[in-house]
Short mmCIF file of C-alpha atoms and ligand atoms in Angstrom, two decimals:
data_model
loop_
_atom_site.label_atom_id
_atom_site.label_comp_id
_atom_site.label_asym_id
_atom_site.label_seq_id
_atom_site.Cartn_x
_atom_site.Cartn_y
_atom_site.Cartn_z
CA UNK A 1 -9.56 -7.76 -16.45
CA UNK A 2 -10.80 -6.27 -19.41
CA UNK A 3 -10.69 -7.82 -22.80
CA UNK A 4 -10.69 -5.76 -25.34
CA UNK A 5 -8.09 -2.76 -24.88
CA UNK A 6 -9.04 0.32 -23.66
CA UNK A 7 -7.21 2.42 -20.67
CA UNK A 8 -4.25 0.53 -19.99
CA UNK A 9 -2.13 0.47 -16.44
CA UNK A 10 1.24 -0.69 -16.38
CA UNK A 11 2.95 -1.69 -13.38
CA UNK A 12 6.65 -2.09 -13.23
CA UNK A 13 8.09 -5.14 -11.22
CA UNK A 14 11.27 -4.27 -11.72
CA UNK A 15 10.91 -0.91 -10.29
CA UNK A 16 8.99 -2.40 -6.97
CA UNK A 17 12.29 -4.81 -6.70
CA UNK A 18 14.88 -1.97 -6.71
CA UNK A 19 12.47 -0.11 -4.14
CA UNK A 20 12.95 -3.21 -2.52
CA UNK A 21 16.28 -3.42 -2.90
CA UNK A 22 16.64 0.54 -1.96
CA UNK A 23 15.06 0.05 1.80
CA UNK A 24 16.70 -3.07 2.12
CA UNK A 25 20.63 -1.33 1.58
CA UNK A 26 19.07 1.77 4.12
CA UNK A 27 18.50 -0.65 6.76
CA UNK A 28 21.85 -2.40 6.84
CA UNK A 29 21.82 -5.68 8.91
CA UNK A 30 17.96 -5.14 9.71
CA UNK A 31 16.06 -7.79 7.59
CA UNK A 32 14.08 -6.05 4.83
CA UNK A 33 10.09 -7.53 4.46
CA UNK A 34 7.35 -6.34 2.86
CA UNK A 35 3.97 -5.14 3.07
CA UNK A 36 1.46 -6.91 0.63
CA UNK A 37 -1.96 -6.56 1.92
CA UNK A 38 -4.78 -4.71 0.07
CA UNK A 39 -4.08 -6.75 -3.38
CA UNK A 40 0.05 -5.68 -3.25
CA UNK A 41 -1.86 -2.50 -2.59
CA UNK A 42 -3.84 -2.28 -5.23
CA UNK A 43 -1.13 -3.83 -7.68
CA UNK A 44 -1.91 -7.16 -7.66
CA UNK A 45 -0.47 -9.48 -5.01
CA UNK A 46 0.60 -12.39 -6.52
CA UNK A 47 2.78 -10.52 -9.32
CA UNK A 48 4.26 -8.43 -6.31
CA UNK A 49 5.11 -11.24 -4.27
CA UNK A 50 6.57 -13.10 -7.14
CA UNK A 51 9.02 -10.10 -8.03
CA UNK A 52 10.01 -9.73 -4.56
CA UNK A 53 11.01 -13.20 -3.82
CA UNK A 54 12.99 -12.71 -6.53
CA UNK A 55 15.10 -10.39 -5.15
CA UNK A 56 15.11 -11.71 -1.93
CA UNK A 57 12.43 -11.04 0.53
CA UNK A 58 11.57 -13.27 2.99
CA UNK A 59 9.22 -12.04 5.10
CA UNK A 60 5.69 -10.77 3.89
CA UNK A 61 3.13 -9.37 5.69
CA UNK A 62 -0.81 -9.22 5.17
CA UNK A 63 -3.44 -8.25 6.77
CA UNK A 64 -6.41 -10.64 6.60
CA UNK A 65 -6.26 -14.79 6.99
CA UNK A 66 -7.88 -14.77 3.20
CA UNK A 67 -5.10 -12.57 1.85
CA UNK A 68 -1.79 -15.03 3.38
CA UNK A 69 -3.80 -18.08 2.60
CA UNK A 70 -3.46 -16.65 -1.18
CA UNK A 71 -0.25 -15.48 -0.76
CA UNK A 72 0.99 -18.91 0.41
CA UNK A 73 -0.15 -20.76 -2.32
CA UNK A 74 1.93 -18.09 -4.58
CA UNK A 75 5.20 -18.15 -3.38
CA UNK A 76 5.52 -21.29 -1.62
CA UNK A 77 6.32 -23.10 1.71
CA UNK A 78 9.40 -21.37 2.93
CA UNK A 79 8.84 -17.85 3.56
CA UNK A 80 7.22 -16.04 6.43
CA UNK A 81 4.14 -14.70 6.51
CA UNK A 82 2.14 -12.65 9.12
CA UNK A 83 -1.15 -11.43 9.11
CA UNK A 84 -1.74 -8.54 10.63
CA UNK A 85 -5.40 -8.39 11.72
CA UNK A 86 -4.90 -11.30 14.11
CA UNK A 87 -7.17 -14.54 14.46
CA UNK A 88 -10.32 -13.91 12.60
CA UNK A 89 -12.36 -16.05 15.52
CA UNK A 90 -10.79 -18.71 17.44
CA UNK A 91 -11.93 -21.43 14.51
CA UNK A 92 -9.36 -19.79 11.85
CA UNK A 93 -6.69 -21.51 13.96
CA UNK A 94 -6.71 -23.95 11.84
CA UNK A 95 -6.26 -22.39 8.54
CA UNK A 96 -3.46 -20.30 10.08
CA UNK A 97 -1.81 -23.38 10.75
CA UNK A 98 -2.49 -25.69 7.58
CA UNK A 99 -1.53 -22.70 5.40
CA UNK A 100 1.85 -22.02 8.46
CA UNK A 101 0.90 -18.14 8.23
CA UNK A 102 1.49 -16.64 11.78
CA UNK A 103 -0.95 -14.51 13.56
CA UNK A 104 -0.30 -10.80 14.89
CA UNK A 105 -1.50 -11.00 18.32
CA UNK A 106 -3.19 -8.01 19.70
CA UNK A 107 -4.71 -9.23 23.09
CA UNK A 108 -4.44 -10.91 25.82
CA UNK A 109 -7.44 -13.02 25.32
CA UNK A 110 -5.60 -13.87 21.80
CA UNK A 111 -2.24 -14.78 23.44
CA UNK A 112 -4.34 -16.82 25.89
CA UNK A 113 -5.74 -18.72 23.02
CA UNK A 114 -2.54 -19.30 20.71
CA UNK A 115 -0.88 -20.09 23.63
CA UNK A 116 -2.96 -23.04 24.52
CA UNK A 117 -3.21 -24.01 21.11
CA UNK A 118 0.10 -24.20 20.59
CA UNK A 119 0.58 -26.35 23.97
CA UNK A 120 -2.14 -28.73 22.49
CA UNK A 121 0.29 -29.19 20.03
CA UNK A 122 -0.94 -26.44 17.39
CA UNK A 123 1.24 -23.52 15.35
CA UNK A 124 3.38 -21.74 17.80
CA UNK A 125 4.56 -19.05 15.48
CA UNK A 126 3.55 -15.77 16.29
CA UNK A 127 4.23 -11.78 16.71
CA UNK A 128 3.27 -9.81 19.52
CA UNK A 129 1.65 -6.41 18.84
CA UNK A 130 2.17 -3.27 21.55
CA UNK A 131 0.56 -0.20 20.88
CA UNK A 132 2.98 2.98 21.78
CA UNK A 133 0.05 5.55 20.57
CA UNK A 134 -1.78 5.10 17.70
CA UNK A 135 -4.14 3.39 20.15
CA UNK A 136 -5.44 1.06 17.05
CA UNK A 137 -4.58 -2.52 17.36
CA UNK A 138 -2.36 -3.89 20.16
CA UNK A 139 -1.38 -4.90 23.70
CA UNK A 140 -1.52 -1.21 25.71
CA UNK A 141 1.73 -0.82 27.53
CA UNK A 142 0.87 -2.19 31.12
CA UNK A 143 -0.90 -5.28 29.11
CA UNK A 144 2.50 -5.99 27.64
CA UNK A 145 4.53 -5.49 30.95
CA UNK A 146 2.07 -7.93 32.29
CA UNK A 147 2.42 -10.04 29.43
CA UNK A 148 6.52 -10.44 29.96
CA UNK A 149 6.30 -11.54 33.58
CA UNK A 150 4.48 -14.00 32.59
CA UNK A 151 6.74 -17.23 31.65
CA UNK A 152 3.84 -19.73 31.42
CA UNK A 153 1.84 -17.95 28.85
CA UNK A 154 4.97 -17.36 26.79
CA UNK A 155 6.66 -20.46 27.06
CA UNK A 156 4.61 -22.55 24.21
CA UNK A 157 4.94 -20.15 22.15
CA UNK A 158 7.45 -19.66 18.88
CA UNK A 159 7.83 -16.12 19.76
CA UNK A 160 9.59 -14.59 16.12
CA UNK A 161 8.94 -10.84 17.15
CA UNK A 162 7.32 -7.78 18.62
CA UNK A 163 5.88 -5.27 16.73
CA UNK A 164 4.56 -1.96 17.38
CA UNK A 165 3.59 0.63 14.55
CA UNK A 166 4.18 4.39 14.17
CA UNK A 167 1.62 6.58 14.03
CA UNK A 168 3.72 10.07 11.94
CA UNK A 169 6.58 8.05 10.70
CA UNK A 170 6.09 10.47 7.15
CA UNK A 171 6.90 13.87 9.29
CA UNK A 172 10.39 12.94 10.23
CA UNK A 173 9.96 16.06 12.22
CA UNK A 174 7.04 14.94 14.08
CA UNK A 175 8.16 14.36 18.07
CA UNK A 176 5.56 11.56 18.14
CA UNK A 177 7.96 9.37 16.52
CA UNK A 178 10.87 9.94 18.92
CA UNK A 179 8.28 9.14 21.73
CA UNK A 180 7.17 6.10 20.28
CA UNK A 181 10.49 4.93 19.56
CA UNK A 182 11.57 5.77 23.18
CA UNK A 183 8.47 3.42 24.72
CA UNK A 184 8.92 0.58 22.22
CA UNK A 185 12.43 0.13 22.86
CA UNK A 186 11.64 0.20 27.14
CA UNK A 187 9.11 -2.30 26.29
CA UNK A 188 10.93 -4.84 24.15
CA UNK A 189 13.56 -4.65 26.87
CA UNK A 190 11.01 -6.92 28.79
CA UNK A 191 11.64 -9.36 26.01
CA UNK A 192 15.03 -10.35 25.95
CA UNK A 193 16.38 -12.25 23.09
CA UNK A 194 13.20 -11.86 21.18
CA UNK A 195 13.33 -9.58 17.89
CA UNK A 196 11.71 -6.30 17.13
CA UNK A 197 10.04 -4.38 14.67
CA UNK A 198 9.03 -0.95 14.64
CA UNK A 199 9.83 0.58 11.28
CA UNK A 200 7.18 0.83 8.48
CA UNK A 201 8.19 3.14 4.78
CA UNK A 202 8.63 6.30 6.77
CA UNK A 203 10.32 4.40 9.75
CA UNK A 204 12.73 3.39 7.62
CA UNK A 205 13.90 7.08 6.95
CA UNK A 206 13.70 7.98 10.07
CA UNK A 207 17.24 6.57 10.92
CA UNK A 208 18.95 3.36 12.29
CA UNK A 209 17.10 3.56 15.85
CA UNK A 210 13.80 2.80 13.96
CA UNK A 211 15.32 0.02 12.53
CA UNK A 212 15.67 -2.83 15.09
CA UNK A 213 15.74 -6.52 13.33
CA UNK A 214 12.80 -6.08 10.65
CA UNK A 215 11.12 -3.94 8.60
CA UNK A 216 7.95 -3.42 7.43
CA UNK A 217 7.77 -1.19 4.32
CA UNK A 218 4.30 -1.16 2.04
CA UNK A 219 4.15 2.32 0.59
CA UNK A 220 7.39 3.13 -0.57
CA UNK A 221 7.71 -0.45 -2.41
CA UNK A 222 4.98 0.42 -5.11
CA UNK A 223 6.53 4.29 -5.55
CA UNK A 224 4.71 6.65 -2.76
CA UNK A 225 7.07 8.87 -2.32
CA UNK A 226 5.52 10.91 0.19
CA UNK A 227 5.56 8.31 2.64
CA UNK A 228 8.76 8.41 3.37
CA UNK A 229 9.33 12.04 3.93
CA UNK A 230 12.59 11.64 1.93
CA UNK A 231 14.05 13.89 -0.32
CA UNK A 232 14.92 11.81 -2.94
CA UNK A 233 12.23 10.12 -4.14
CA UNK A 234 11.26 6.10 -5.21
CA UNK A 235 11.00 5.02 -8.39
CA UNK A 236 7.54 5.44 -9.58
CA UNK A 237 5.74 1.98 -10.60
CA UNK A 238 2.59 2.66 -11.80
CA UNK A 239 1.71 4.51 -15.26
CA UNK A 240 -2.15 4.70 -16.33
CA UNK A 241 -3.37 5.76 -20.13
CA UNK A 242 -7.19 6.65 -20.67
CA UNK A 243 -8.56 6.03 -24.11
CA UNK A 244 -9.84 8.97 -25.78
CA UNK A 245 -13.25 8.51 -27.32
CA UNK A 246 -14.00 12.18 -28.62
CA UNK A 247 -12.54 14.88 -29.21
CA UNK A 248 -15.31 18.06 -30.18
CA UNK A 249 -14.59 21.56 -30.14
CA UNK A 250 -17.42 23.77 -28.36
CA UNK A 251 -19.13 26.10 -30.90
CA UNK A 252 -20.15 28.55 -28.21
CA UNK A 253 -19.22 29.60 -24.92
CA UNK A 254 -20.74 26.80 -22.97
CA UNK A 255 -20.32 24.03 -19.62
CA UNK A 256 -18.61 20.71 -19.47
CA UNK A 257 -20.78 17.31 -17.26
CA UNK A 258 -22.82 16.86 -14.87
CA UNK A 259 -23.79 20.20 -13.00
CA UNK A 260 -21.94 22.17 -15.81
CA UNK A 261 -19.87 22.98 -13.39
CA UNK A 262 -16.80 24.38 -15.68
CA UNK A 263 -17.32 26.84 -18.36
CA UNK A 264 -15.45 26.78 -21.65
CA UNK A 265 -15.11 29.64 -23.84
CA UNK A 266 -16.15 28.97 -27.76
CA UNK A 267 -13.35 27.51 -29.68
CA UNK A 268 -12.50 25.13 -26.35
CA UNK A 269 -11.60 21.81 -27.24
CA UNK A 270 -12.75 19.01 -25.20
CA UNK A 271 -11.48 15.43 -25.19
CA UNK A 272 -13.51 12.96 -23.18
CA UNK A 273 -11.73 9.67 -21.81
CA UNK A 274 -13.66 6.09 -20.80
CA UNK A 275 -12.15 6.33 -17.01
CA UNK A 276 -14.42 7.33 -14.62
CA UNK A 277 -14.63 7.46 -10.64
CA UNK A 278 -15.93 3.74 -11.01
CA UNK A 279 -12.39 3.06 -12.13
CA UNK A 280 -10.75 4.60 -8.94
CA UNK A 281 -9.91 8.23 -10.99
CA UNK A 282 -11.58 9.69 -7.62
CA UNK A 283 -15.01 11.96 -7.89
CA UNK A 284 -12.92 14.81 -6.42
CA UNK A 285 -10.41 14.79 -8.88
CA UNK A 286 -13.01 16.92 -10.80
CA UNK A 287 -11.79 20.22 -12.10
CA UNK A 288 -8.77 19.78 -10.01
CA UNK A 289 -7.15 16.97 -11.41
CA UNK A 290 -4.92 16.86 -14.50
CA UNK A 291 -3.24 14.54 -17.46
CA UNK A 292 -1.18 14.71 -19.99
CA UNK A 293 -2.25 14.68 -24.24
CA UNK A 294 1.17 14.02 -26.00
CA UNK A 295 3.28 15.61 -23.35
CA UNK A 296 1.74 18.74 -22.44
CA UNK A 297 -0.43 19.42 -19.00
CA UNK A 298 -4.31 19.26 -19.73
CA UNK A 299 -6.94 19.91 -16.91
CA UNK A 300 -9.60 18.06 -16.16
CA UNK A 301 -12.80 20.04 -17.15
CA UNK A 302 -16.18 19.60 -14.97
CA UNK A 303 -16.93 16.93 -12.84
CA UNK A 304 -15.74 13.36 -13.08
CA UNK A 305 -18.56 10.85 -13.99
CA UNK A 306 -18.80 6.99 -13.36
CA UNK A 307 -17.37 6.06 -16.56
CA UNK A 308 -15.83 9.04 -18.19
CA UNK A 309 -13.60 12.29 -17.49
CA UNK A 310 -13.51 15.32 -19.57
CA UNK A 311 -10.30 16.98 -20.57
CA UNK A 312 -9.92 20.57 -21.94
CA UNK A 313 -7.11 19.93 -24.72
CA UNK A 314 -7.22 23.26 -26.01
CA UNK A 315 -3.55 23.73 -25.52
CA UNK A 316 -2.57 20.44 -27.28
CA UNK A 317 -1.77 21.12 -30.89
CA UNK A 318 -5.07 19.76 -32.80
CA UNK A 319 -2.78 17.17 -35.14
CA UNK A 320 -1.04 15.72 -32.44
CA UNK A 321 -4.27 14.00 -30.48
CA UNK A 322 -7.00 11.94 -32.17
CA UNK A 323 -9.65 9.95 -30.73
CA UNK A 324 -7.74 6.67 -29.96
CA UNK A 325 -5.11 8.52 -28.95
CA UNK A 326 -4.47 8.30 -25.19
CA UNK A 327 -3.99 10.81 -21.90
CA UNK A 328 -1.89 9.42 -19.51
CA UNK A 329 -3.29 10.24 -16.25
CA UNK A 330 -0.23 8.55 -14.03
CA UNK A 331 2.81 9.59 -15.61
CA UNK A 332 6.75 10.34 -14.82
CA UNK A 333 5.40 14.07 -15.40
CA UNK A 334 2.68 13.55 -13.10
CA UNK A 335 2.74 10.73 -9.92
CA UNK A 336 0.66 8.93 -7.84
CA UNK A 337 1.37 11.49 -5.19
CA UNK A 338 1.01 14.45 -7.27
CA UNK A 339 -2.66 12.96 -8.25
CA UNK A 340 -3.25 12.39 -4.85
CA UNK A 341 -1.93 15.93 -3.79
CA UNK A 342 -5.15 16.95 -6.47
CA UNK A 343 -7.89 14.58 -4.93
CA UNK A 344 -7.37 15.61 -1.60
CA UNK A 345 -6.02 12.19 -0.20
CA UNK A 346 -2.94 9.67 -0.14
CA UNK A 347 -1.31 7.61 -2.49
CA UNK A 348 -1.79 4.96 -0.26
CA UNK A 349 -5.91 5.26 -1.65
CA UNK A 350 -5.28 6.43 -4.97
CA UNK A 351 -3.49 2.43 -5.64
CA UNK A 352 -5.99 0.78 -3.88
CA UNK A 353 -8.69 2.29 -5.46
CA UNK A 354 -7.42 1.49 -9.33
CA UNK A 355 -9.99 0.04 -10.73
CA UNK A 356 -10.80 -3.40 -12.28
CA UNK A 357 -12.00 -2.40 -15.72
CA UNK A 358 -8.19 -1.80 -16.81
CA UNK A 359 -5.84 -3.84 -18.95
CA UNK A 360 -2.89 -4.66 -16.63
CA UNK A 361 0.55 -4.69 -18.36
CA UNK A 362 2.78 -6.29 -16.26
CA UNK A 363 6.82 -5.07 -16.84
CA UNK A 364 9.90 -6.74 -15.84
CA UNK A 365 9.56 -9.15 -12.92
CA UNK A 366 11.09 -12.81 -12.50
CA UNK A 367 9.13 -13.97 -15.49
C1 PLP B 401 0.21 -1.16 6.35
C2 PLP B 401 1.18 -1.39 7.45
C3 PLP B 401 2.56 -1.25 7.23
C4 PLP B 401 3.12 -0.65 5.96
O1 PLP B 401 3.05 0.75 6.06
P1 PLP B 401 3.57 1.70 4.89
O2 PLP B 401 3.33 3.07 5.39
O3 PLP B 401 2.73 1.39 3.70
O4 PLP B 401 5.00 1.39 4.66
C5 PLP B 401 3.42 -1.64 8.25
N1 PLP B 401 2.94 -2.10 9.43
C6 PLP B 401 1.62 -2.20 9.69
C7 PLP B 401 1.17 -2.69 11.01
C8 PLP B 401 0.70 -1.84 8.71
O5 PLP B 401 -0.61 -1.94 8.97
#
């Protein structure tokens, strides 16, 4: 975290909590968890967690051992936590069980081994994993059949649920989904009495069959709107301000950074900001990308470089931005999904990318 102030990002628990709160009303009786892997995807876990225990969750997931052995620490004893990415080696039993964080079990050979361990007196607590055609992580269908017949395997273990995840769940239009939905719910019929959970962000949207008994939302918690396929949006959560360090006005027709790979006419003014790809504003945000200098759209001019991004300001009325001034580069006016619409990728990798060179303002939240 940076000490003295520079480019600021501001994240807004209160906003993640009525996302929260949002998915949680869509899904009815369904219980309503949450996806907190990747940092809190980028936002930083421990806040995240904190907020959403606040308003209720009980059920977090993670994906690595390291990540729900944090977690635990931050929010206590009593609430679930899976991890997604399974055992990490047979010898992180252990820690799965000091810390109680319950594996996602992907194979058989991993079944096998919880299985005995929890027979030897070890953790029982688990989740079963089925893949339905992402063909990523989990049991393959005739694995899990297999799996269901067999009562000795099972029995030691504190089954909680089975899982399987969908593959288009943001193109509510996308027949995958249907066919997924339509395999996962033949399969968890082999598991009676046991609980199910299919729905991630986009799952969620997707209507009460994709709901089953929990959810798993990540995305549309932190304000990614386009991974829900919804029409009306989240509410957005992050904001991000650049510092400007100069502002110069070109005396002659001439090219902005590296490669000079935009040319400004004479008269152009150019404001350059200390936020560079090293700070997550992506490399091929350049000369596609935008911000905003006191409320009005500003390109970015020329290629992004590791610690700075040129802006051409030239439409911003010369009185109204100084050097110490700031662009906002996430703003109401312009979201993580419209910067990710410009750089060619997600919002999911636009959040986890934000850099660690920025002040982090905290809003709202428990505290
Ligand atoms: C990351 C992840 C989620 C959350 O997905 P979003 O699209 O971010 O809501 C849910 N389930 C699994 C298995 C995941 O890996």
């Amino acid at each position: 975290m940076a000490t003295y102030p520079g480019s600021v990002l501001t994240i807004d628990l209160d906003a993640i909590a009525a996302n929260w709160q949002s998915l949680d009303a869509r899904i009815g009786d369904a219980e309503c968890g949450a996806v907190v892997k990747a940092n809190g995807y980028g936002l930083g876990q421990d806040e995240v967690s904190k907020a959403l225990v606040g308003v209720g969750c009980r059920t977090f997931f993670v994906a690595t051992l390291d990540e729900g052995i944090r977690l635990r620490g931050t929010i206590g004893p009593e609430h679930r936590i899976y991890v997604f990415n399974s055992l990490h080696g047979r010898e992180t039993a252990v820690d799965f069980d000091a810390h109680k964080l319950s594996p996602v079990l992907n194979t058989r050979e991993d079944i096998e081994f919880w299985s005995g361990y929890a027979q030897n007196g070890g953790r029982s607590n688990t989740v079963i994993e089925i893949d339905t055609g992402m063909n990523r992580l989990g049991l393959s269908p005739p694995e899990a059949e297999k799996i269901a017949e067999d009562a000795g395997l099972l029995a030691p273990l504190s089954l909680d649920f089975v899982m399987s995840h969908l593959a288009c769940a943001d193109e509510a239009a996308d027949p995958m989904n249907e066919k997924q939905r339509q395999l996962f719910d033949k399969l968890i019929s082999l598991f009676p009495d046991v609980p199910a959970s299919l729905a991630n962000s986009g799952g969620i949207f997707l209507g009460p069959g994709y709901h089953h008994d929990i959810a798993r939302p990540g995305a549309a918690l932190y304000g990614i709107s386009e991974a829900t396929g919804a029409s009306e949006p989240m509410q957005q959560v992050v904001g991000l301000k650049a510092k400007i360090l100069q502002i110069r006005i070109v005396d002659s027709e001439s090219g902005v950074g590296y490669g000079a790979s935009r040319r400004v006419p004479k008269g152009a003014r150019l404001a350059t900001v200390g936020v560079g790809y090293a700070d997550g504003f992506l490399r091929s945000l350049g000369n596609s990308g935008h911000g905003y200098a006191a409320g009005i759209k500003v390109p970015v001019a020329g290629r992004i470089s590791m610690d700075l991004t040129t802006f051409d300001v030239s439409d911003v009325p010369e009185n109204r931005l100084l050097p110490g001034d700031h662009i906002d580069l996430i703003c109401p006016e312009y979201s993580v999904d419209d910067i990710a619409r410009d750089a060619g990728t997600i919002g999911y990798e636009i959040l986890t990318s934000l850099g660690s060179r920025y002040t982090r303002v905290y809003e709202g939240g428990a505290a």
